[in-house]
Short mmCIF file of C-alpha atoms and ligand atoms in Angstrom, two decimals:
data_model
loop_
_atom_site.label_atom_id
_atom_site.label_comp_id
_atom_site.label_asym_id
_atom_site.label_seq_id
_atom_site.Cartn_x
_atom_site.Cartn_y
_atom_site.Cartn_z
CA UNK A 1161 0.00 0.00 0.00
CA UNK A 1162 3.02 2.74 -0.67
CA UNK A 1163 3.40 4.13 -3.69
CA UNK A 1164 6.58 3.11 -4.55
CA UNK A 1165 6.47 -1.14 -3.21
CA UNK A 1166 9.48 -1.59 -1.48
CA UNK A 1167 10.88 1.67 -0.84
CA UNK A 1168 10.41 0.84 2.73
CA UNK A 1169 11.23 -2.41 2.89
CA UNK A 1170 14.59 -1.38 0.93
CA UNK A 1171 15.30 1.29 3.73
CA UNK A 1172 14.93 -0.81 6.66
CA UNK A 1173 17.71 -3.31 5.19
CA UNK A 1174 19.51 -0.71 3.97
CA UNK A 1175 19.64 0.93 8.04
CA UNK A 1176 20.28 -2.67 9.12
CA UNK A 1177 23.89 -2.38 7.40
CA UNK A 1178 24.67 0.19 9.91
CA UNK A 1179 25.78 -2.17 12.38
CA UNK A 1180 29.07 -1.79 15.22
CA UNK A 1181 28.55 -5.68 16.18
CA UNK A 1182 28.12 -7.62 12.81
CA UNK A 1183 30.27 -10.76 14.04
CA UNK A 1184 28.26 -11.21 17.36
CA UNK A 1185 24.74 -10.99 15.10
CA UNK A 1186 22.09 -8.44 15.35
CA UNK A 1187 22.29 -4.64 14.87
CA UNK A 1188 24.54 -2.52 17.67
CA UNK A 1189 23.75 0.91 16.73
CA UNK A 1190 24.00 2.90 19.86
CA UNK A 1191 23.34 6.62 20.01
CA UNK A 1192 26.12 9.09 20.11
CA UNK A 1193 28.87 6.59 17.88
CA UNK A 1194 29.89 7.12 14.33
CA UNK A 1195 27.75 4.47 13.17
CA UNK A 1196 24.71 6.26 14.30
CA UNK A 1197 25.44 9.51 13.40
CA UNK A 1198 26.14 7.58 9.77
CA UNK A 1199 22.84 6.18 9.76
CA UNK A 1200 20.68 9.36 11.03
CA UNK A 1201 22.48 11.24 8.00
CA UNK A 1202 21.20 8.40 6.10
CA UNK A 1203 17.50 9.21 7.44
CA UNK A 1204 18.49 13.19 6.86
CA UNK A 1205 18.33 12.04 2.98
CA UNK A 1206 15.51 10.01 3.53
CA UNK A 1207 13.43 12.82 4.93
CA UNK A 1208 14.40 15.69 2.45
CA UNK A 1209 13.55 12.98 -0.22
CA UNK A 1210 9.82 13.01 1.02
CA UNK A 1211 9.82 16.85 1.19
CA UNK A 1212 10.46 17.49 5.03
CA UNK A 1213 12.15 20.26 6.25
CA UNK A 1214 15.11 18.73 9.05
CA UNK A 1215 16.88 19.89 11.83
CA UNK A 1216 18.89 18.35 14.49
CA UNK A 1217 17.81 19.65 18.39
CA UNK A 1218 20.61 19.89 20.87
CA UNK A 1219 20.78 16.29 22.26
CA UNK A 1220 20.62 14.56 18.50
CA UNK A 1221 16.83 14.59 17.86
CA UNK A 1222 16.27 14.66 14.55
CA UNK A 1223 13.05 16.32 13.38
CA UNK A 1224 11.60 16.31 9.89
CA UNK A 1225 8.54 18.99 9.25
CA UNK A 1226 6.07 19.17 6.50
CA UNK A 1227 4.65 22.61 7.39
CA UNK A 1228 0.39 22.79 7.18
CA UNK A 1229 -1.33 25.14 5.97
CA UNK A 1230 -1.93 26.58 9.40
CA UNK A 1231 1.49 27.19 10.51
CA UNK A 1232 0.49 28.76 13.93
CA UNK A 1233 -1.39 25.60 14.90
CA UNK A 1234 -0.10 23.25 17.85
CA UNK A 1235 1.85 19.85 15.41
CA UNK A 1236 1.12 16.67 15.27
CA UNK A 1237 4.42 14.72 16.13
CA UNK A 1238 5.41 11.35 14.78
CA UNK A 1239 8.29 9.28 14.95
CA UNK A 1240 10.13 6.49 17.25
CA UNK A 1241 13.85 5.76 17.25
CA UNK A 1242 16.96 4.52 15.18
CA UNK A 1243 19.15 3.52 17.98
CA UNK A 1244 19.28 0.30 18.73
CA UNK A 1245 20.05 -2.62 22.26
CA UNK A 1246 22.78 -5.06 21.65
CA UNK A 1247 22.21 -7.55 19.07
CA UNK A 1248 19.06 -6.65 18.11
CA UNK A 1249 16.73 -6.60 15.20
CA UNK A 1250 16.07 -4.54 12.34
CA UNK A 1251 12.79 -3.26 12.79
CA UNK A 1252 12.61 -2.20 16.66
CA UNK A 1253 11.91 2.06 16.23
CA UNK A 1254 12.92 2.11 12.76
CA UNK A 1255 9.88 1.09 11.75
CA UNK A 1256 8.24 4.49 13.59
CA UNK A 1257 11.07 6.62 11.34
CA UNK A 1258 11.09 5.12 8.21
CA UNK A 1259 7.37 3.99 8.23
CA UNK A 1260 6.64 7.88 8.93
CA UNK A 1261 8.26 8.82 6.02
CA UNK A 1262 6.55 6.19 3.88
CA UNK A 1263 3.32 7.92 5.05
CA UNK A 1264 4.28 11.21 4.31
CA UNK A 1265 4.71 9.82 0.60
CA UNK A 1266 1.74 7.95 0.44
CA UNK A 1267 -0.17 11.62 1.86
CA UNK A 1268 1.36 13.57 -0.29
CA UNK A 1269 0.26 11.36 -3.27
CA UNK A 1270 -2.91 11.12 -2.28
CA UNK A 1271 -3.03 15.00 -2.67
CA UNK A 1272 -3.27 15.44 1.12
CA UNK A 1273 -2.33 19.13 3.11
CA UNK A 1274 -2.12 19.10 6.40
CA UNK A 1275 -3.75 21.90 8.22
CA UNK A 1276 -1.51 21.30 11.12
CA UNK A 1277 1.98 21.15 10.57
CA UNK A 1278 3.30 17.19 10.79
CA UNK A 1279 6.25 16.75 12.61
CA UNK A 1280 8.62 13.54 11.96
CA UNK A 1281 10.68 12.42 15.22
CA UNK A 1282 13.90 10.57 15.37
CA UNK A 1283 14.55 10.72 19.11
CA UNK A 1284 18.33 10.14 20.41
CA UNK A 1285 18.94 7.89 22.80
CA UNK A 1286 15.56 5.26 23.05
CA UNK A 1287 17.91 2.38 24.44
CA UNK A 1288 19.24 2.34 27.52
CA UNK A 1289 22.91 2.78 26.70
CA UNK A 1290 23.42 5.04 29.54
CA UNK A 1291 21.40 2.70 31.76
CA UNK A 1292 18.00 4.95 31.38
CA UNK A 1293 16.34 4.80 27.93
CA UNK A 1294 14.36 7.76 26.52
CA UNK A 1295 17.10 10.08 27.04
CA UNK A 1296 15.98 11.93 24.01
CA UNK A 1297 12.39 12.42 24.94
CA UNK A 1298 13.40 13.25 28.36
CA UNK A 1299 15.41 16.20 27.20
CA UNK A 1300 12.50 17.20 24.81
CA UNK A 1301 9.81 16.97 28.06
CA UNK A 1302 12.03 19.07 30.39
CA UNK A 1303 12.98 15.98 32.21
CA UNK A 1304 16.95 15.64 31.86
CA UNK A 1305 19.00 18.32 33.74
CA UNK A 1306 23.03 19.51 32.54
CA UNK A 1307 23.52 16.92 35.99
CA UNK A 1308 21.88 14.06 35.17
CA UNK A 1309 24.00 14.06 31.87
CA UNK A 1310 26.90 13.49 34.19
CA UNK A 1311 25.08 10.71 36.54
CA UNK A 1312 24.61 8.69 33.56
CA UNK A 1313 26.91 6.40 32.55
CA UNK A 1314 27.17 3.55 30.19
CA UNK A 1315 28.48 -0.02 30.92
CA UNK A 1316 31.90 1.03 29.22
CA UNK A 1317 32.13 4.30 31.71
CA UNK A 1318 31.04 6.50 29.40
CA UNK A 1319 29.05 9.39 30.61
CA UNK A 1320 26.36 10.64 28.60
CA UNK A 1321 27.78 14.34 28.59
CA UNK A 1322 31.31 12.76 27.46
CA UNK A 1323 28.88 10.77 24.71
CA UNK A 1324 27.28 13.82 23.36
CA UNK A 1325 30.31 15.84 23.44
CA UNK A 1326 32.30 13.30 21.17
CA UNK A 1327 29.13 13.68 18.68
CA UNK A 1328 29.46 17.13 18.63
CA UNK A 1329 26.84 18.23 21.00
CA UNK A 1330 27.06 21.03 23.76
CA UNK A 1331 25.99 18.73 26.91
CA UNK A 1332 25.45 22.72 28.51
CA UNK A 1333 22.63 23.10 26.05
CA UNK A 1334 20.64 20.12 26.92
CA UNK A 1335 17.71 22.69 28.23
CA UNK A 1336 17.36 23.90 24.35
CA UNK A 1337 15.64 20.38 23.80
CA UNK A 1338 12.62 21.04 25.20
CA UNK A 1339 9.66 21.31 23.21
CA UNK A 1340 6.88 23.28 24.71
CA UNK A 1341 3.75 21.23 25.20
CA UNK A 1342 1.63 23.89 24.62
CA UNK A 1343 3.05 23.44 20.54
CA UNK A 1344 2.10 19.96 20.48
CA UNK A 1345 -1.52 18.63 19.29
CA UNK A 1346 -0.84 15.07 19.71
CA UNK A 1347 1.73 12.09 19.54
CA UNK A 1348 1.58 9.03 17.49
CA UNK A 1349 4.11 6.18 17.58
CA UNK A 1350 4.08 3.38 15.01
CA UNK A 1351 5.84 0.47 16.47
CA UNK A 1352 6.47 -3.26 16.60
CA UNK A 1353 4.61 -4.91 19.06
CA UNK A 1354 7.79 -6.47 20.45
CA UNK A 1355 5.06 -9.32 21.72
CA UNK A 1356 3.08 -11.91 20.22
CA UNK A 1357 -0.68 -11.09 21.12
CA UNK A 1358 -1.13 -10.05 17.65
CA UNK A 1359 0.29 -12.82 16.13
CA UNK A 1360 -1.55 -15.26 18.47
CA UNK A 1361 -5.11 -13.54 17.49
CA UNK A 1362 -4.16 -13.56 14.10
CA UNK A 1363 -4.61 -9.43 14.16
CA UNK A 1364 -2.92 -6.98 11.79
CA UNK A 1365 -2.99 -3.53 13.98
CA UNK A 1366 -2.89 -3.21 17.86
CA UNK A 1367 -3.92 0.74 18.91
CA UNK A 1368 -2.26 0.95 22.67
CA UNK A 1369 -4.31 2.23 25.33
CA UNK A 1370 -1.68 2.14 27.92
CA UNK A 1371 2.08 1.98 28.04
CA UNK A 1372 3.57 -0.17 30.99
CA UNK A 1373 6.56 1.44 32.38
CA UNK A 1374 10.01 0.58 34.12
CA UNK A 1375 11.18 1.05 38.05
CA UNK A 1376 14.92 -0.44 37.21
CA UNK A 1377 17.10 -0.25 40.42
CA UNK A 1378 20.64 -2.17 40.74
CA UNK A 1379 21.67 -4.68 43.93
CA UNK A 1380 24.98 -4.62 44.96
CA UNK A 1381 26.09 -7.39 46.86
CA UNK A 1382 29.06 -7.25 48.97
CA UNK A 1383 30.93 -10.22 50.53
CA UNK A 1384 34.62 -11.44 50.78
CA UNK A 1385 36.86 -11.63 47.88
CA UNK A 1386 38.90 -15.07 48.75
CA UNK A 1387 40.62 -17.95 47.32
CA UNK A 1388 38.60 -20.40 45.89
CA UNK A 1389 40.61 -23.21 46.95
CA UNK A 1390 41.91 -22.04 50.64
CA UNK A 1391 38.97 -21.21 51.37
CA UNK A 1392 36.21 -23.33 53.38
CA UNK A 1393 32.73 -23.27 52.39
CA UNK A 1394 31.37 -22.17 56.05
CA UNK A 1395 34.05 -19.60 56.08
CA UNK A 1396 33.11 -18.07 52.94
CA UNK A 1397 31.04 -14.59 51.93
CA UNK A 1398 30.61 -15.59 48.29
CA UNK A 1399 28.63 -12.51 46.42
CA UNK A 1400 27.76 -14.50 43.83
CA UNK A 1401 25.52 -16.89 45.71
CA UNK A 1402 23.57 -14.69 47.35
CA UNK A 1403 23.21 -12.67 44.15
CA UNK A 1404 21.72 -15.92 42.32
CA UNK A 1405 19.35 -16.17 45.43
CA UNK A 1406 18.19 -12.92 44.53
CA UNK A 1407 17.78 -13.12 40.93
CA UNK A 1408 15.48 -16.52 41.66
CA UNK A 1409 13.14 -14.20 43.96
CA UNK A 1410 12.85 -11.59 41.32
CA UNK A 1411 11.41 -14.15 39.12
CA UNK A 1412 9.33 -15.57 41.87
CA UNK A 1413 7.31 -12.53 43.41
CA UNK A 1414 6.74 -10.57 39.71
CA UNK A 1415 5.14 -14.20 38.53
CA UNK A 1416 3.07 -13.64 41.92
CA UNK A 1417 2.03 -10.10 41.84
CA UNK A 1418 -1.59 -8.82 42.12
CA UNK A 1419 -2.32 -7.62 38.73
CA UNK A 1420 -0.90 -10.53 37.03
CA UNK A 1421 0.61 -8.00 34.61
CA UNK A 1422 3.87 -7.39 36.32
CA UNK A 1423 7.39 -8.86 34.23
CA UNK A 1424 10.97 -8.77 36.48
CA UNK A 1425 14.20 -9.35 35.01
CA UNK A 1426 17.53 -9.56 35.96
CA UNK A 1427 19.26 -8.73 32.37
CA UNK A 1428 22.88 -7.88 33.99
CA UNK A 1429 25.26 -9.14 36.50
CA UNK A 1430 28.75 -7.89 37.33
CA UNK A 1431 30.81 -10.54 39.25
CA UNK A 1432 34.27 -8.99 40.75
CA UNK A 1433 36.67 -9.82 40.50
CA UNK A 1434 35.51 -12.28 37.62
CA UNK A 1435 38.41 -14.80 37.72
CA UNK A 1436 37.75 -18.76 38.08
CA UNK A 1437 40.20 -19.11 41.33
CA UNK A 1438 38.55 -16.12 43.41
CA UNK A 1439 35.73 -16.61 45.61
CA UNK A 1440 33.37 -13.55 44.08
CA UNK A 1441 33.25 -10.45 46.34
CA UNK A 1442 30.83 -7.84 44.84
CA UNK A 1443 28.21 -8.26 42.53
CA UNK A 1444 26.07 -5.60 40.74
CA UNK A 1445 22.84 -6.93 39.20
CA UNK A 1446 20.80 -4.40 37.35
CA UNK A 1447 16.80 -5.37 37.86
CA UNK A 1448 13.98 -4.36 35.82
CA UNK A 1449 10.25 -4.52 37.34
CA UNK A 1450 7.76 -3.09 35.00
CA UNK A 1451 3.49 -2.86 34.75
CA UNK A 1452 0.91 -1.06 33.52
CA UNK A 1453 -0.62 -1.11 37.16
CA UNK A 1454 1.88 1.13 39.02
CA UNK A 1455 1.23 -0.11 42.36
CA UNK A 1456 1.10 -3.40 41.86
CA UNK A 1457 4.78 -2.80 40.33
CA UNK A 1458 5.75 -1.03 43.27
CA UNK A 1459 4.54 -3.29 45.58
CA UNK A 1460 6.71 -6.36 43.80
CA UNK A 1461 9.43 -4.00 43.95
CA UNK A 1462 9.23 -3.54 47.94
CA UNK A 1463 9.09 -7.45 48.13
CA UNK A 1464 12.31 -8.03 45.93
CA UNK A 1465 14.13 -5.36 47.72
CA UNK A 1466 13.49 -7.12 51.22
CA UNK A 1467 13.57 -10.23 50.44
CA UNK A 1468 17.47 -9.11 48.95
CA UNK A 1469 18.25 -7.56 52.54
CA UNK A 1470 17.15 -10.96 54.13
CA UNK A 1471 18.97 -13.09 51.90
CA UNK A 1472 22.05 -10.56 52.51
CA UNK A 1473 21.26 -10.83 56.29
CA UNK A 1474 21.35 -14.17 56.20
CA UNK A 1475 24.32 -14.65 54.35
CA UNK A 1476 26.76 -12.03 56.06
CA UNK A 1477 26.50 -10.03 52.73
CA UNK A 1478 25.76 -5.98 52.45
CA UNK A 1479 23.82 -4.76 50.32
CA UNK A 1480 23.73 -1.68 48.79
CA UNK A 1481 20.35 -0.69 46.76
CA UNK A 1482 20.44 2.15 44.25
CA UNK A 1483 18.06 3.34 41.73
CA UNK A 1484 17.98 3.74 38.16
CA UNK A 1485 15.00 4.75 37.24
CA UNK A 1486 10.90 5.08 37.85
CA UNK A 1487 8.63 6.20 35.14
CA UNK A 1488 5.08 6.24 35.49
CA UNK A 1489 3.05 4.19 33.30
CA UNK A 1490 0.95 6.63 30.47
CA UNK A 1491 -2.41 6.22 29.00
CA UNK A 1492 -3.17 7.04 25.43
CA UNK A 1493 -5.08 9.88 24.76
CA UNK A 1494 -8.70 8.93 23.92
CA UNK A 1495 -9.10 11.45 20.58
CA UNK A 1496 -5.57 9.36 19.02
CA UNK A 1497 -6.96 5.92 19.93
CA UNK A 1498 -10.27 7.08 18.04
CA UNK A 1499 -8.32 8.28 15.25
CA UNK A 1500 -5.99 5.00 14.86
CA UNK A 1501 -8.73 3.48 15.35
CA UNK A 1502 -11.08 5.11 12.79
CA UNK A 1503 -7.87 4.96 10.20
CA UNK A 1504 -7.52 1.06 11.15
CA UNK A 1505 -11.21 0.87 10.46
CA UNK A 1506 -11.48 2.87 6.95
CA UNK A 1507 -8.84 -0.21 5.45
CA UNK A 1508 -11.07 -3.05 6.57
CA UNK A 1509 -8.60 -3.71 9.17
CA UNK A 1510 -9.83 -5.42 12.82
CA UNK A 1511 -7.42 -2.94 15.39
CA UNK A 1512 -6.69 -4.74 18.73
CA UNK A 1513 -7.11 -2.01 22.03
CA UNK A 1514 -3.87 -3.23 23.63
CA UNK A 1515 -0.84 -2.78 26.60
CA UNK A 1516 2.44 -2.14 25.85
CA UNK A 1517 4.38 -4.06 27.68
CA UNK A 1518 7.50 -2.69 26.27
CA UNK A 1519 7.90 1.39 27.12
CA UNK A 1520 8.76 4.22 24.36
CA UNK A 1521 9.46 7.74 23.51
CA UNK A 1522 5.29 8.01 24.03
CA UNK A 1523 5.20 6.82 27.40
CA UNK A 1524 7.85 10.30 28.17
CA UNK A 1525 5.85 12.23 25.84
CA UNK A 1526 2.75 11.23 27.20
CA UNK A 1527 3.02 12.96 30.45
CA UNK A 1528 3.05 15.85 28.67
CA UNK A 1529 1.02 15.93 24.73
CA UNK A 1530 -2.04 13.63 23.95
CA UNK A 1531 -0.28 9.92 22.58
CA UNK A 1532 -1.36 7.10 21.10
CA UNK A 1533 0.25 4.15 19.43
CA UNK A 1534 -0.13 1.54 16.53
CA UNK A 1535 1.28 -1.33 16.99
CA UNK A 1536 1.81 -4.16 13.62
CA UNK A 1537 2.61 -8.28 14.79
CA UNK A 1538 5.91 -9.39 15.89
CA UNK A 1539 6.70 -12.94 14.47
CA UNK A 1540 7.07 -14.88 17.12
CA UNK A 1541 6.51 -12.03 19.54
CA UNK A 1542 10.79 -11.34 19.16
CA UNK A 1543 12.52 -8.39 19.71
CA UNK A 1544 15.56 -7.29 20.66
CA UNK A 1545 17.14 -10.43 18.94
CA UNK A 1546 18.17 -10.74 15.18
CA UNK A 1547 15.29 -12.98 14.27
CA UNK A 1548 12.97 -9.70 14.66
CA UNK A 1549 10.79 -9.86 11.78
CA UNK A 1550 7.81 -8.41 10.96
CA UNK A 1551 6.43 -8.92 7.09
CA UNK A 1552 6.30 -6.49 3.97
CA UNK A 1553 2.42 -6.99 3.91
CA UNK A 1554 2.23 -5.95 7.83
CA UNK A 1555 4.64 -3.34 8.10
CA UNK A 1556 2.79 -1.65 4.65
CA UNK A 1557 -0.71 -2.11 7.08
CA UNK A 1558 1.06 -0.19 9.51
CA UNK A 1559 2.29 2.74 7.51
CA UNK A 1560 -1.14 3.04 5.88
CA UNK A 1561 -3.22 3.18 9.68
CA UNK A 1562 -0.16 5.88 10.68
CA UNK A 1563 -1.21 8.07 7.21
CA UNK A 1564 -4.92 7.82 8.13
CA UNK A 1565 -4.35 8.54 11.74
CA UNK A 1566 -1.77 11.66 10.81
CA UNK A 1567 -4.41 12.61 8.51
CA UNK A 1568 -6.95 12.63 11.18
CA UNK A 1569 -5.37 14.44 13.44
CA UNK A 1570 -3.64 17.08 11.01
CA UNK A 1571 -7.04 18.15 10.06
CA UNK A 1572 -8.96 18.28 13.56
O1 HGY B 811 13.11 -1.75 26.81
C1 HGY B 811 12.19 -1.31 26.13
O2 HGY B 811 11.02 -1.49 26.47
C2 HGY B 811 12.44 -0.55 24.88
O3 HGY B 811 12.35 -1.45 23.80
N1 HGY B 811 13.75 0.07 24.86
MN1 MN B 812 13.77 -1.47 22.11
MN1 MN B 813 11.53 0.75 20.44
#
């Protein structure tokens, strides 16, 4: 359903070569290196090829405008992210990007103007490199101060102000990012649906009423650092062990909590001092407890954290708890929903009201603007791996909901 078949499909493959990690599999694209600032020129081209107006905002958010006909009227904004995890797929964010552009063809050749201007989004910074995703969005809703650019720090002890400043940016100028809300209509993300309730119901579009979102703190265990053969096992502190009890009860009390909604994971540990013959001493694990149902996410998070300081207690360990970060979960904005919804409707096409379980640039932006988002099948319901895949035919449905809803909403 574009007007020139394949012209997306051909982009995403073509982004997918802009890879740091090709021998491990997957795409590493991580904001702030070379290889992304490679591939954003790449959706610079991209953009002026569909007739939008670019610039780049003071943390690396790239915006794309195709000015309405009303140029004093509060935008609509769409758009997701080109950064990518480690090892991940092709299709996570870029689909929001590239699939935005796609629709600004297909409007244009339909003869659409927008009354309201339509801006495109590439925001910096969606994956956690620096430990905290969203870092783009953040700056955009007033939400990341000059310090926090200094607090946060990637796994290779990067700071994010030392990131930005080695791309160019002025980490003093982070304030310029933010985009008054007042300028702002509404919000719509087109997205993967990094899960596989679409696929399992056999539905083309999901329209998300409500983003779940992250409380991610980090454990640090602290025992004794001895010899693993001199050492007895009753005289022994081991870090590790009481680490692994940990990570078990993560597991344990998000499969039990009250809205039956919650997910935990454990995705990184840090043994030290890492070598075969030495008893470890410290461990860091990095724990992420999210859910549309804030307290019931908060409440799983009190349980891990004392169950942690009774397995420590027991075992002779510290502990030493310190968070990362807690975002609120967002609801879409009823007028978006109706307007994906209405779009998804127009093309014959069954739209699923749905959770996202994984969080986005909307779920910042939605404390702020109207959101919504639309959400095409996952095969498999994988993400964040290199078998992410969604097909031609789906990611086409996707674009053509995200023109109707843009059209919708450029026009109210
Ligand atoms: O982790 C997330 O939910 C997002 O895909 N970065
Ligand atoms: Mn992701
Ligand atoms: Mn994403």
């Amino acid at each position: 359903m574009t007007d020139a078949p394949g012209r997306l499909h051909a982009a995403i493959a073509e982004l997918a070569t802009f890879n740091d990690d090709v021998a491990a599999g997957g795409i590493t694209r991580e904001i702030y290196t070379p290889t992304y600032a490679a591939a954003l020129r790449r959706v610079v081209e991209w953009m002026g090829e569909a007739g939008l107006e670019t610039r780049l905002d003071a943390v690396g958010n790239l915006f794309g405008r195709w000015a309405g006909t009303d140029a004093g009227a509060p935008v609509v904004l769409t758009g997701s992210h080109v950064d990518t995890t480690l090892n991940a797929g092709a299709y996570d964010g870029v689909l929001g990007v590239l699939g935005a552009i796609e629709a600004v063809h297909a409007l244009r050749a339909a003869g659409f103007v927008p009354r309201r201007s339509i801006e495109l989004v590439a925001w910096a910074g969606e994956e956690p490199r620096f430990g905290t995703g969203c870092v783009g969005s953040r700056a955009a809703a007033g939400e990341l101060s000059r310090a926090d650019l200094d607090r946060l720090r990637g796994r290779d002890g990067v700071t994010m102000a030392g990131a930005l400043r080695s791309a160019g940016f002025d980490p003093d100028r982070v304030e310029d990012a933010r985009i008054d809300p007042a300028t702002v209509h509404a919000l719509v993300e087109l997205h993967i649906e990094q899960g596989i309730v679409l696929e399992t119901g056999g539905e083309p579009i999901g329209v998300v009423g409500a983003i779940a979102a992250p409380h991610d703190f980090r454990l640090t265990f602290r025992g004794a650092a001895t010899h693993a053969g001199a050492t007895p096992m009753d005289l022994r502190r081991d870090a590790l062990v009481g680490a692994a009890e940990a990570v078990v009860a993560v597991e344990r009390i998000a499969r039990a909590s009250s809205s039956g909604t919650t997910v935990g994971t454990v995705g990184v540990v840090r043994a030290r001092p890492g070598a075969i013959n030495v008893v470890p001493g410290t461990v860091e694990l990095d724990v992420d407890v999210r859910d549309s149902d804030a307290a019931a996410r908060e409440q799983v998070v009190a349980t891990i954290v004392a169950d942690a300081r009774a397995i420590a207690a027991e075992r002779g360990l510290e502990l030493e708890l310190a968070e990362i970060v807690e975002d609120v979960p967002v609801e879409s904005d009823p007028a978006v929903v109706a307007a994906a919804q209405e779009a998804a409707a127009e093309l014959g096409l069954t739209a699923r009201t749905m959770i996202s379980g994984a969080y986005h640039d909307a779920m910042i932006m939605g404390r702020r603007v109207p959101v919504g988002m639309i959400f095409v099948p996952s095969r498999g319901g994988v993400s964040h791996h290199p078998d992410e895949y969604t097909s031609p035919e789906e990611l086409d449905r996707g674009v053509a909901v995200l023109a109707g809803t843009l059209a919708r909403l450029s026009g109210q």
